[in-house]
Amino acid sequence: MYTLAADSTAPRDPRRRGDHYRSHLTEAHRIIEVLQIKVRELEAERDKVKQAAEYSLSLCVTRREAEEERLAAFRLARGKASLLAEWPRGIPTMLSDEIDKIPDPKPRWSK
């Protein structure tokens, strides 16, 4: 079947052969433990990088979304200014009508 490195270096004396294989088994277990530690460290590092990337993406918005929010903020401010210009409350004035006629701003980020 498979030829192991331990087989090629095994002593011919059957009494020492058990100790030989035990030492190889101990070395294999030590190597496995070291590799498991390295795997855990790499997975932790991967998780940190993934979390940082997700956080960075959560801070980003598309140009379309930014433009929509910019326009919505302008319309809200224009509406509030128009309401404040009415006197008495709820009765339009010339000023509030002129404020309502102010056109929406031109798109800044989208065409």
PDB file of N, CA and C in Angstrom:
ATOM      1  N   MET A   1       0.826  -1.185   0.000  1.00  0.00           N
ATOM      2  CA  MET A   1       0.000   0.000   0.000  1.00  0.00           C
ATOM      3  C   MET A   1       0.874   1.253   0.000  1.00  0.00           C
ATOM      4  N   TYR A   2       0.827   1.973   1.113  1.00  0.00           N
ATOM      5  CA  TYR A   2       1.594   3.205   1.230  1.00  0.00           C
ATOM      6  C   TYR A   2       2.874   2.931   1.993  1.00  0.00           C
ATOM      7  N   THR A   3       3.945   3.506   1.551  1.00  0.00           N
ATOM      8  CA  THR A   3       5.210   3.382   2.254  1.00  0.00           C
ATOM      9  C   THR A   3       5.401   4.650   3.067  1.00  0.00           C
ATOM     10  N   LEU A   4       5.538   4.481   4.354  1.00  0.00           N
ATOM     11  CA  LEU A   4       5.729   5.615   5.243  1.00  0.00           C
ATOM     12  C   LEU A   4       7.208   5.866   5.472  1.00  0.00           C
ATOM     13  N   ALA A   5       7.537   7.097   5.812  1.00  0.00           N
ATOM     14  CA  ALA A   5       8.922   7.431   6.118  1.00  0.00           C
ATOM     15  C   ALA A   5       9.385   6.637   7.331  1.00  0.00           C
ATOM     16  N   ALA A   6       8.466   6.364   8.232  1.00  0.00           N
ATOM     17  CA  ALA A   6       8.833   5.601   9.430  1.00  0.00           C
ATOM     18  C   ALA A   6       9.228   4.181   9.071  1.00  0.00           C
ATOM     19  N   ASP A   7       8.605   3.630   8.028  1.00  0.00           N
ATOM     20  CA  ASP A   7       8.943   2.268   7.619  1.00  0.00           C
ATOM     21  C   ASP A   7      10.349   2.192   7.040  1.00  0.00           C
ATOM     22  N   SER A   8      10.735   3.198   6.305  1.00  0.00           N
ATOM     23  CA  SER A   8      12.038   3.146   5.654  1.00  0.00           C
ATOM     24  C   SER A   8      13.187   3.306   6.640  1.00  0.00           C
ATOM     25  N   THR A   9      12.890   3.891   7.807  1.00  0.00           N
ATOM     26  CA  THR A   9      13.960   4.085   8.793  1.00  0.00           C
ATOM     27  C   THR A   9      13.801   3.173  10.003  1.00  0.00           C
ATOM     28  N   ALA A  10      12.850   2.248   9.937  1.00  0.00           N
ATOM     29  CA  ALA A  10      12.581   1.368  11.082  1.00  0.00           C
ATOM     30  C   ALA A  10      13.763   0.421  11.312  1.00  0.00           C
ATOM     31  N   PRO A  11      14.102   0.221  12.587  1.00  0.00           N
ATOM     32  CA  PRO A  11      15.194  -0.718  12.891  1.00  0.00           C
ATOM     33  C   PRO A  11      14.739  -2.165  12.642  1.00  0.00           C
ATOM     34  N   ARG A  12      15.684  -3.014  12.435  1.00  0.00           N
ATOM     35  CA  ARG A  12      15.362  -4.420  12.177  1.00  0.00           C
ATOM     36  C   ARG A  12      15.010  -5.152  13.478  1.00  0.00           C
ATOM     37  N   ASP A  13      15.524  -4.673  14.555  1.00  0.00           N
ATOM     38  CA  ASP A  13      15.270  -5.305  15.846  1.00  0.00           C
ATOM     39  C   ASP A  13      13.813  -5.062  16.252  1.00  0.00           C
ATOM     40  N   PRO A  14      12.992  -6.118  16.420  1.00  0.00           N
ATOM     41  CA  PRO A  14      11.575  -5.942  16.756  1.00  0.00           C
ATOM     42  C   PRO A  14      11.365  -5.251  18.105  1.00  0.00           C
ATOM     43  N   ARG A  15      12.312  -5.358  19.026  1.00  0.00           N
ATOM     44  CA  ARG A  15      12.150  -4.721  20.334  1.00  0.00           C
ATOM     45  C   ARG A  15      12.254  -3.199  20.226  1.00  0.00           C
ATOM     46  N   ARG A  16      13.057  -2.717  19.330  1.00  0.00           N
ATOM     47  CA  ARG A  16      13.219  -1.270  19.164  1.00  0.00           C
ATOM     48  C   ARG A  16      12.238  -0.683  18.146  1.00  0.00           C
ATOM     49  N   ARG A  17      11.597  -1.540  17.365  1.00  0.00           N
ATOM     50  CA  ARG A  17      10.684  -1.073  16.331  1.00  0.00           C
ATOM     51  C   ARG A  17       9.474  -0.347  16.932  1.00  0.00           C
ATOM     52  N   GLY A  18       8.928  -0.823  18.058  1.00  0.00           N
ATOM     53  CA  GLY A  18       7.790  -0.176  18.718  1.00  0.00           C
ATOM     54  C   GLY A  18       8.147   1.233  19.172  1.00  0.00           C
ATOM     55  N   ASP A  19       9.319   1.382  19.798  1.00  0.00           N
ATOM     56  CA  ASP A  19       9.765   2.713  20.227  1.00  0.00           C
ATOM     57  C   ASP A  19       9.956   3.644  19.017  1.00  0.00           C
ATOM     58  N   HIS A  20      10.455   3.079  17.946  1.00  0.00           N
ATOM     59  CA  HIS A  20      10.672   3.859  16.726  1.00  0.00           C
ATOM     60  C   HIS A  20       9.337   4.426  16.207  1.00  0.00           C
ATOM     61  N   TYR A  21       8.340   3.550  16.102  1.00  0.00           N
ATOM     62  CA  TYR A  21       7.028   4.017  15.592  1.00  0.00           C
ATOM     63  C   TYR A  21       6.347   4.974  16.571  1.00  0.00           C
ATOM     64  N   ARG A  22       6.538   4.732  17.876  1.00  0.00           N
ATOM     65  CA  ARG A  22       5.967   5.653  18.869  1.00  0.00           C
ATOM     66  C   ARG A  22       6.584   7.052  18.742  1.00  0.00           C
ATOM     67  N   SER A  23       7.887   7.123  18.498  1.00  0.00           N
ATOM     68  CA  SER A  23       8.530   8.422  18.358  1.00  0.00           C
ATOM     69  C   SER A  23       8.017   9.139  17.092  1.00  0.00           C
ATOM     70  N   HIS A  24       7.804   8.399  16.023  1.00  0.00           N
ATOM     71  CA  HIS A  24       7.235   9.006  14.813  1.00  0.00           C
ATOM     72  C   HIS A  24       5.791   9.458  15.054  1.00  0.00           C
ATOM     73  N   LEU A  25       5.037   8.679  15.807  1.00  0.00           N
ATOM     74  CA  LEU A  25       3.659   9.045  16.118  1.00  0.00           C
ATOM     75  C   LEU A  25       3.625  10.301  16.982  1.00  0.00           C
ATOM     76  N   THR A  26       4.529  10.379  17.956  1.00  0.00           N
ATOM     77  CA  THR A  26       4.611  11.572  18.809  1.00  0.00           C
ATOM     78  C   THR A  26       4.963  12.798  17.974  1.00  0.00           C
ATOM     79  N   GLU A  27       5.913  12.646  17.075  1.00  0.00           N
ATOM     80  CA  GLU A  27       6.299  13.760  16.202  1.00  0.00           C
ATOM     81  C   GLU A  27       5.133  14.175  15.301  1.00  0.00           C
ATOM     82  N   ALA A  28       4.390  13.201  14.792  1.00  0.00           N
ATOM     83  CA  ALA A  28       3.239  13.500  13.938  1.00  0.00           C
ATOM     84  C   ALA A  28       2.181  14.277  14.726  1.00  0.00           C
ATOM     85  N   HIS A  29       1.923  13.880  15.964  1.00  0.00           N
ATOM     86  CA  HIS A  29       0.944  14.585  16.801  1.00  0.00           C
ATOM     87  C   HIS A  29       1.410  16.024  17.077  1.00  0.00           C
ATOM     88  N   ARG A  30       2.687  16.198  17.317  1.00  0.00           N
ATOM     89  CA  ARG A  30       3.218  17.543  17.564  1.00  0.00           C
ATOM     90  C   ARG A  30       3.044  18.415  16.329  1.00  0.00           C
ATOM     91  N   ILE A  31       3.336  17.861  15.168  1.00  0.00           N
ATOM     92  CA  ILE A  31       3.180  18.607  13.917  1.00  0.00           C
ATOM     93  C   ILE A  31       1.702  18.955  13.691  1.00  0.00           C
ATOM     94  N   ILE A  32       0.808  18.014  13.975  1.00  0.00           N
ATOM     95  CA  ILE A  32      -0.629  18.264  13.817  1.00  0.00           C
ATOM     96  C   ILE A  32      -1.069  19.396  14.736  1.00  0.00           C
ATOM     97  N   GLU A  33      -0.611  19.399  15.979  1.00  0.00           N
ATOM     98  CA  GLU A  33      -0.983  20.467  16.913  1.00  0.00           C
ATOM     99  C   GLU A  33      -0.482  21.828  16.426  1.00  0.00           C
ATOM    100  N   VAL A  34       0.755  21.873  15.928  1.00  0.00           N
ATOM    101  CA  VAL A  34       1.309  23.129  15.407  1.00  0.00           C
ATOM    102  C   VAL A  34       0.492  23.605  14.218  1.00  0.00           C
ATOM    103  N   LEU A  35       0.136  22.693  13.323  1.00  0.00           N
ATOM    104  CA  LEU A  35      -0.658  23.068  12.155  1.00  0.00           C
ATOM    105  C   LEU A  35      -2.058  23.520  12.553  1.00  0.00           C
ATOM    106  N   GLN A  36      -2.656  22.890  13.558  1.00  0.00           N
ATOM    107  CA  GLN A  36      -3.979  23.311  14.021  1.00  0.00           C
ATOM    108  C   GLN A  36      -3.928  24.731  14.594  1.00  0.00           C
ATOM    109  N   ILE A  37      -2.859  25.034  15.322  1.00  0.00           N
ATOM    110  CA  ILE A  37      -2.689  26.398  15.861  1.00  0.00           C
ATOM    111  C   ILE A  37      -2.564  27.397  14.716  1.00  0.00           C
ATOM    112  N   LYS A  38      -1.761  27.060  13.701  1.00  0.00           N
ATOM    113  CA  LYS A  38      -1.591  27.957  12.558  1.00  0.00           C
ATOM    114  C   LYS A  38      -2.919  28.154  11.824  1.00  0.00           C
ATOM    115  N   VAL A  39      -3.697  27.084  11.679  1.00  0.00           N
ATOM    116  CA  VAL A  39      -4.998  27.184  11.013  1.00  0.00           C
ATOM    117  C   VAL A  39      -5.926  28.103  11.799  1.00  0.00           C
ATOM    118  N   ARG A  40      -5.946  27.958  13.131  1.00  0.00           N
ATOM    119  CA  ARG A  40      -6.795  28.829  13.954  1.00  0.00           C
ATOM    120  C   ARG A  40      -6.367  30.291  13.831  1.00  0.00           C
ATOM    121  N   GLU A  41      -5.056  30.533  13.814  1.00  0.00           N
ATOM    122  CA  GLU A  41      -4.563  31.909  13.662  1.00  0.00           C
ATOM    123  C   GLU A  41      -4.952  32.488  12.307  1.00  0.00           C
ATOM    124  N   LEU A  42      -4.816  31.684  11.254  1.00  0.00           N
ATOM    125  CA  LEU A  42      -5.195  32.154   9.921  1.00  0.00           C
ATOM    126  C   LEU A  42      -6.694  32.412   9.817  1.00  0.00           C
ATOM    127  N   GLU A  43      -7.490  31.559  10.430  1.00  0.00           N
ATOM    128  CA  GLU A  43      -8.939  31.768  10.411  1.00  0.00           C
ATOM    129  C   GLU A  43      -9.322  33.026  11.178  1.00  0.00           C
ATOM    130  N   ALA A  44      -8.649  33.278  12.308  1.00  0.00           N
ATOM    131  CA  ALA A  44      -8.927  34.495  13.073  1.00  0.00           C
ATOM    132  C   ALA A  44      -8.538  35.728  12.265  1.00  0.00           C
ATOM    133  N   GLU A  45      -7.398  35.667  11.591  1.00  0.00           N
ATOM    134  CA  GLU A  45      -6.960  36.785  10.752  1.00  0.00           C
ATOM    135  C   GLU A  45      -7.928  36.995   9.590  1.00  0.00           C
ATOM    136  N   ARG A  46      -8.370  35.898   8.978  1.00  0.00           N
ATOM    137  CA  ARG A  46      -9.338  35.990   7.884  1.00  0.00           C
ATOM    138  C   ARG A  46     -10.635  36.637   8.359  1.00  0.00           C
ATOM    139  N   ASP A  47     -11.101  36.247   9.552  1.00  0.00           N
ATOM    140  CA  ASP A  47     -12.332  36.814  10.096  1.00  0.00           C
ATOM    141  C   ASP A  47     -12.188  38.309  10.361  1.00  0.00           C
ATOM    142  N   LYS A  48     -11.015  38.726  10.862  1.00  0.00           N
ATOM    143  CA  LYS A  48     -10.777  40.153  11.101  1.00  0.00           C
ATOM    144  C   LYS A  48     -10.788  40.942   9.797  1.00  0.00           C
ATOM    145  N   VAL A  49     -10.131  40.409   8.781  1.00  0.00           N
ATOM    146  CA  VAL A  49     -10.094  41.080   7.486  1.00  0.00           C
ATOM    147  C   VAL A  49     -11.497  41.151   6.891  1.00  0.00           C
ATOM    148  N   LYS A  50     -12.238  40.073   7.011  1.00  0.00           N
ATOM    149  CA  LYS A  50     -13.607  40.045   6.485  1.00  0.00           C
ATOM    150  C   LYS A  50     -14.483  41.055   7.219  1.00  0.00           C
ATOM    151  N   GLN A  51     -14.350  41.127   8.531  1.00  0.00           N
ATOM    152  CA  GLN A  51     -15.128  42.080   9.325  1.00  0.00           C
ATOM    153  C   GLN A  51     -14.764  43.519   8.960  1.00  0.00           C
ATOM    154  N   ALA A  52     -13.476  43.787   8.766  1.00  0.00           N
ATOM    155  CA  ALA A  52     -13.047  45.132   8.381  1.00  0.00           C
ATOM    156  C   ALA A  52     -13.588  45.496   6.998  1.00  0.00           C
ATOM    157  N   ALA A  53     -13.587  44.542   6.084  1.00  0.00           N
ATOM    158  CA  ALA A  53     -14.114  44.805   4.742  1.00  0.00           C
ATOM    159  C   ALA A  53     -15.616  45.071   4.795  1.00  0.00           C
ATOM    160  N   GLU A  54     -16.343  44.282   5.591  1.00  0.00           N
ATOM    161  CA  GLU A  54     -17.784  44.499   5.726  1.00  0.00           C
ATOM    162  C   GLU A  54     -18.075  45.859   6.349  1.00  0.00           C
ATOM    163  N   TYR A  55     -17.268  46.254   7.331  1.00  0.00           N
ATOM    164  CA  TYR A  55     -17.452  47.568   7.954  1.00  0.00           C
ATOM    165  C   TYR A  55     -17.203  48.680   6.944  1.00  0.00           C
ATOM    166  N   SER A  56     -16.134  48.546   6.163  1.00  0.00           N
ATOM    167  CA  SER A  56     -15.828  49.564   5.147  1.00  0.00           C
ATOM    168  C   SER A  56     -16.963  49.674   4.139  1.00  0.00           C
ATOM    169  N   LEU A  57     -17.498  48.529   3.731  1.00  0.00           N
ATOM    170  CA  LEU A  57     -18.606  48.559   2.777  1.00  0.00           C
ATOM    171  C   LEU A  57     -19.863  49.145   3.392  1.00  0.00           C
ATOM    172  N   SER A  58     -20.040  48.973   4.693  1.00  0.00           N
ATOM    173  CA  SER A  58     -21.234  49.517   5.333  1.00  0.00           C
ATOM    174  C   SER A  58     -21.204  51.041   5.365  1.00  0.00           C
ATOM    175  N   LEU A  59     -20.012  51.629   5.248  1.00  0.00           N
ATOM    176  CA  LEU A  59     -19.876  53.083   5.251  1.00  0.00           C
ATOM    177  C   LEU A  59     -20.097  53.693   3.863  1.00  0.00           C
ATOM    178  N   CYS A  60     -20.135  52.862   2.854  1.00  0.00           N
ATOM    179  CA  CYS A  60     -20.242  53.343   1.487  1.00  0.00           C
ATOM    180  C   CYS A  60     -21.700  53.410   1.034  1.00  0.00           C
ATOM    181  N   VAL A  61     -21.976  54.379   0.203  1.00  0.00           N
ATOM    182  CA  VAL A  61     -23.280  54.465  -0.452  1.00  0.00           C
ATOM    183  C   VAL A  61     -23.033  54.662  -1.943  1.00  0.00           C
ATOM    184  N   THR A  62     -24.009  54.286  -2.740  1.00  0.00           N
ATOM    185  CA  THR A  62     -23.858  54.464  -4.175  1.00  0.00           C
ATOM    186  C   THR A  62     -24.101  55.926  -4.532  1.00  0.00           C
ATOM    187  N   ARG A  63     -23.657  56.312  -5.694  1.00  0.00           N
ATOM    188  CA  ARG A  63     -23.876  57.691  -6.147  1.00  0.00           C
ATOM    189  C   ARG A  63     -25.359  57.974  -6.297  1.00  0.00           C
ATOM    190  N   ARG A  64     -26.097  56.985  -6.771  1.00  0.00           N
ATOM    191  CA  ARG A  64     -27.539  57.165  -6.943  1.00  0.00           C
ATOM    192  C   ARG A  64     -28.206  57.423  -5.598  1.00  0.00           C
ATOM    193  N   GLU A  65     -27.854  56.641  -4.590  1.00  0.00           N
ATOM    194  CA  GLU A  65     -28.432  56.834  -3.254  1.00  0.00           C
ATOM    195  C   GLU A  65     -28.064  58.197  -2.685  1.00  0.00           C
ATOM    196  N   ALA A  66     -26.796  58.591  -2.870  1.00  0.00           N
ATOM    197  CA  ALA A  66     -26.345  59.886  -2.360  1.00  0.00           C
ATOM    198  C   ALA A  66     -27.106  61.022  -3.041  1.00  0.00           C
ATOM    199  N   GLU A  67     -27.292  60.894  -4.345  1.00  0.00           N
ATOM    200  CA  GLU A  67     -28.014  61.929  -5.086  1.00  0.00           C
ATOM    201  C   GLU A  67     -29.478  62.005  -4.636  1.00  0.00           C
ATOM    202  N   GLU A  68     -30.101  60.853  -4.424  1.00  0.00           N
ATOM    203  CA  GLU A  68     -31.494  60.830  -3.958  1.00  0.00           C
ATOM    204  C   GLU A  68     -31.621  61.492  -2.586  1.00  0.00           C
ATOM    205  N   GLU A  69     -30.702  61.187  -1.688  1.00  0.00           N
ATOM    206  CA  GLU A  69     -30.753  61.767  -0.344  1.00  0.00           C
ATOM    207  C   GLU A  69     -30.462  63.266  -0.371  1.00  0.00           C
ATOM    208  N   ARG A  70     -29.564  63.685  -1.233  1.00  0.00           N
ATOM    209  CA  ARG A  70     -29.259  65.115  -1.380  1.00  0.00           C
ATOM    210  C   ARG A  70     -30.482  65.875  -1.867  1.00  0.00           C
ATOM    211  N   LEU A  71     -31.165  65.304  -2.853  1.00  0.00           N
ATOM    212  CA  LEU A  71     -32.369  65.930  -3.390  1.00  0.00           C
ATOM    213  C   LEU A  71     -33.486  65.948  -2.343  1.00  0.00           C
ATOM    214  N   ALA A  72     -33.628  64.854  -1.600  1.00  0.00           N
ATOM    215  CA  ALA A  72     -34.654  64.795  -0.552  1.00  0.00           C
ATOM    216  C   ALA A  72     -34.385  65.840   0.532  1.00  0.00           C
ATOM    217  N   ALA A  73     -33.124  66.027   0.900  1.00  0.00           N
ATOM    218  CA  ALA A  73     -32.778  67.030   1.918  1.00  0.00           C
ATOM    219  C   ALA A  73     -33.094  68.438   1.419  1.00  0.00           C
ATOM    220  N   PHE A  74     -32.803  68.697   0.146  1.00  0.00           N
ATOM    221  CA  PHE A  74     -33.103  70.017  -0.413  1.00  0.00           C
ATOM    222  C   PHE A  74     -34.610  70.273  -0.395  1.00  0.00           C
ATOM    223  N   ARG A  75     -35.376  69.270  -0.830  1.00  0.00           N
ATOM    224  CA  ARG A  75     -36.835  69.438  -0.865  1.00  0.00           C
ATOM    225  C   ARG A  75     -37.404  69.644   0.534  1.00  0.00           C
ATOM    226  N   LEU A  76     -36.860  68.938   1.508  1.00  0.00           N
ATOM    227  CA  LEU A  76     -37.316  69.107   2.890  1.00  0.00           C
ATOM    228  C   LEU A  76     -37.016  70.527   3.380  1.00  0.00           C
ATOM    229  N   ALA A  77     -35.807  71.009   3.111  1.00  0.00           N
ATOM    230  CA  ALA A  77     -35.441  72.363   3.541  1.00  0.00           C
ATOM    231  C   ALA A  77     -36.295  73.409   2.829  1.00  0.00           C
ATOM    232  N   ARG A  78     -36.545  73.221   1.537  1.00  0.00           N
ATOM    233  CA  ARG A  78     -37.377  74.162   0.794  1.00  0.00           C
ATOM    234  C   ARG A  78     -38.803  74.181   1.348  1.00  0.00           C
ATOM    235  N   GLY A  79     -39.343  73.002   1.647  1.00  0.00           N
ATOM    236  CA  GLY A  79     -40.689  72.919   2.212  1.00  0.00           C
ATOM    237  C   GLY A  79     -40.778  73.572   3.584  1.00  0.00           C
ATOM    238  N   LYS A  80     -39.778  73.359   4.401  1.00  0.00           N
ATOM    239  CA  LYS A  80     -39.771  73.970   5.735  1.00  0.00           C
ATOM    240  C   LYS A  80     -39.660  75.491   5.637  1.00  0.00           C
ATOM    241  N   ALA A  81     -38.804  75.982   4.738  1.00  0.00           N
ATOM    242  CA  ALA A  81     -38.667  77.434   4.556  1.00  0.00           C
ATOM    243  C   ALA A  81     -39.984  78.032   4.077  1.00  0.00           C
ATOM    244  N   SER A  82     -40.672  77.329   3.194  1.00  0.00           N
ATOM    245  CA  SER A  82     -41.962  77.810   2.693  1.00  0.00           C
ATOM    246  C   SER A  82     -42.995  77.873   3.817  1.00  0.00           C
ATOM    247  N   LEU A  83     -42.998  76.842   4.677  1.00  0.00           N
ATOM    248  CA  LEU A  83     -43.932  76.841   5.817  1.00  0.00           C
ATOM    249  C   LEU A  83     -43.636  77.989   6.782  1.00  0.00           C
ATOM    250  N   LEU A  84     -42.355  78.253   6.996  1.00  0.00           N
ATOM    251  CA  LEU A  84     -41.986  79.334   7.913  1.00  0.00           C
ATOM    252  C   LEU A  84     -42.340  80.713   7.347  1.00  0.00           C
ATOM    253  N   ALA A  85     -42.423  80.810   6.004  1.00  0.00           N
ATOM    254  CA  ALA A  85     -42.730  82.101   5.373  1.00  0.00           C
ATOM    255  C   ALA A  85     -44.236  82.385   5.346  1.00  0.00           C
ATOM    256  N   GLU A  86     -45.038  81.385   5.654  1.00  0.00           N
ATOM    257  CA  GLU A  86     -46.488  81.607   5.649  1.00  0.00           C
ATOM    258  C   GLU A  86     -46.896  82.392   6.890  1.00  0.00           C
ATOM    259  N   TRP A  87     -47.840  83.314   6.678  1.00  0.00           N
ATOM    260  CA  TRP A  87     -48.340  84.070   7.831  1.00  0.00           C
ATOM    261  C   TRP A  87     -49.758  84.511   7.583  1.00  0.00           C
ATOM    262  N   PRO A  88     -50.625  84.267   8.481  1.00  0.00           N
ATOM    263  CA  PRO A  88     -50.584  83.355   9.611  1.00  0.00           C
ATOM    264  C   PRO A  88     -50.352  81.917   9.123  1.00  0.00           C
ATOM    265  N   ARG A  89     -50.051  81.086  10.061  1.00  0.00           N
ATOM    266  CA  ARG A  89     -49.700  79.708   9.716  1.00  0.00           C
ATOM    267  C   ARG A  89     -50.752  79.091   8.806  1.00  0.00           C
ATOM    268  N   GLY A  90     -50.300  78.462   7.704  1.00  0.00           N
ATOM    269  CA  GLY A  90     -51.201  77.795   6.783  1.00  0.00           C
ATOM    270  C   GLY A  90     -51.709  78.680   5.660  1.00  0.00           C
ATOM    271  N   ILE A  91     -51.451  79.969   5.714  1.00  0.00           N
ATOM    272  CA  ILE A  91     -51.894  80.886   4.670  1.00  0.00           C
ATOM    273  C   ILE A  91     -50.670  81.262   3.829  1.00  0.00           C
ATOM    274  N   PRO A  92     -50.641  80.880   2.542  1.00  0.00           N
ATOM    275  CA  PRO A  92     -49.475  81.188   1.707  1.00  0.00           C
ATOM    276  C   PRO A  92     -49.300  82.688   1.517  1.00  0.00           C
ATOM    277  N   THR A  93     -48.061  83.084   1.413  1.00  0.00           N
ATOM    278  CA  THR A  93     -47.713  84.477   1.134  1.00  0.00           C
ATOM    279  C   THR A  93     -46.931  84.505  -0.177  1.00  0.00           C
ATOM    280  N   MET A  94     -46.617  85.703  -0.651  1.00  0.00           N
ATOM    281  CA  MET A  94     -45.823  85.804  -1.874  1.00  0.00           C
ATOM    282  C   MET A  94     -44.445  85.170  -1.679  1.00  0.00           C
ATOM    283  N   LEU A  95     -43.902  85.359  -0.502  1.00  0.00           N
ATOM    284  CA  LEU A  95     -42.580  84.792  -0.219  1.00  0.00           C
ATOM    285  C   LEU A  95     -42.628  83.266  -0.221  1.00  0.00           C
ATOM    286  N   SER A  96     -43.642  82.697   0.431  1.00  0.00           N
ATOM    287  CA  SER A  96     -43.734  81.233   0.478  1.00  0.00           C
ATOM    288  C   SER A  96     -43.970  80.670  -0.919  1.00  0.00           C
ATOM    289  N   ASP A  97     -44.734  81.373  -1.755  1.00  0.00           N
ATOM    290  CA  ASP A  97     -44.933  80.924  -3.136  1.00  0.00           C
ATOM    291  C   ASP A  97     -43.622  80.963  -3.920  1.00  0.00           C
ATOM    292  N   GLU A  98     -42.839  82.008  -3.741  1.00  0.00           N
ATOM    293  CA  GLU A  98     -41.550  82.112  -4.435  1.00  0.00           C
ATOM    294  C   GLU A  98     -40.583  81.022  -3.967  1.00  0.00           C
ATOM    295  N   ILE A  99     -40.621  80.728  -2.672  1.00  0.00           N
ATOM    296  CA  ILE A  99     -39.757  79.654  -2.143  1.00  0.00           C
ATOM    297  C   ILE A  99     -40.158  78.332  -2.772  1.00  0.00           C
ATOM    298  N   ASP A 100     -41.464  78.085  -2.906  1.00  0.00           N
ATOM    299  CA  ASP A 100     -41.935  76.836  -3.520  1.00  0.00           C
ATOM    300  C   ASP A 100     -41.512  76.721  -4.984  1.00  0.00           C
ATOM    301  N   LYS A 101     -41.286  77.830  -5.649  1.00  0.00           N
ATOM    302  CA  LYS A 101     -40.921  77.824  -7.068  1.00  0.00           C
ATOM    303  C   LYS A 101     -39.426  77.619  -7.302  1.00  0.00           C
ATOM    304  N   ILE A 102     -38.648  77.618  -6.254  1.00  0.00           N
ATOM    305  CA  ILE A 102     -37.202  77.397  -6.415  1.00  0.00           C
ATOM    306  C   ILE A 102     -37.006  76.009  -7.021  1.00  0.00           C
ATOM    307  N   PRO A 103     -36.285  75.894  -8.130  1.00  0.00           N
ATOM    308  CA  PRO A 103     -36.116  74.585  -8.777  1.00  0.00           C
ATOM    309  C   PRO A 103     -35.180  73.680  -7.971  1.00  0.00           C
ATOM    310  N   ASP A 104     -35.358  72.381  -8.213  1.00  0.00           N
ATOM    311  CA  ASP A 104     -34.456  71.403  -7.587  1.00  0.00           C
ATOM    312  C   ASP A 104     -33.038  71.637  -8.089  1.00  0.00           C
ATOM    313  N   PRO A 105     -32.053  71.338  -7.277  1.00  0.00           N
ATOM    314  CA  PRO A 105     -30.666  71.523  -7.726  1.00  0.00           C
ATOM    315  C   PRO A 105     -30.325  70.530  -8.833  1.00  0.00           C
ATOM    316  N   LYS A 106     -29.327  70.908  -9.626  1.00  0.00           N
ATOM    317  CA  LYS A 106     -28.850  69.998 -10.678  1.00  0.00           C
ATOM    318  C   LYS A 106     -28.126  68.832 -10.017  1.00  0.00           C
ATOM    319  N   PRO A 107     -28.167  67.664 -10.627  1.00  0.00           N
ATOM    320  CA  PRO A 107     -27.454  66.522 -10.055  1.00  0.00           C
ATOM    321  C   PRO A 107     -25.956  66.792  -9.947  1.00  0.00           C
ATOM    322  N   ARG A 108     -25.391  66.422  -8.827  1.00  0.00           N
ATOM    323  CA  ARG A 108     -23.976  66.656  -8.599  1.00  0.00           C
ATOM    324  C   ARG A 108     -23.147  65.439  -9.005  1.00  0.00           C
ATOM    325  N   TRP A 109     -23.660  64.245  -8.702  1.00  0.00           N
ATOM    326  CA  TRP A 109     -22.860  63.037  -8.927  1.00  0.00           C
ATOM    327  C   TRP A 109     -23.368  62.164 -10.063  1.00  0.00           C
ATOM    328  N   SER A 110     -24.594  62.360 -10.479  1.00  0.00           N
ATOM    329  CA  SER A 110     -25.112  61.559 -11.574  1.00  0.00           C
ATOM    330  C   SER A 110     -25.582  62.470 -12.692  1.00  0.00           C
ATOM    331  N   LYS A 111     -25.615  61.912 -13.881  1.00  0.00           N
ATOM    332  CA  LYS A 111     -25.994  62.746 -15.035  1.00  0.00           C
ATOM    333  C   LYS A 111     -27.321  62.315 -15.571  1.00  0.00           C
TER     334      LYS A 111
END
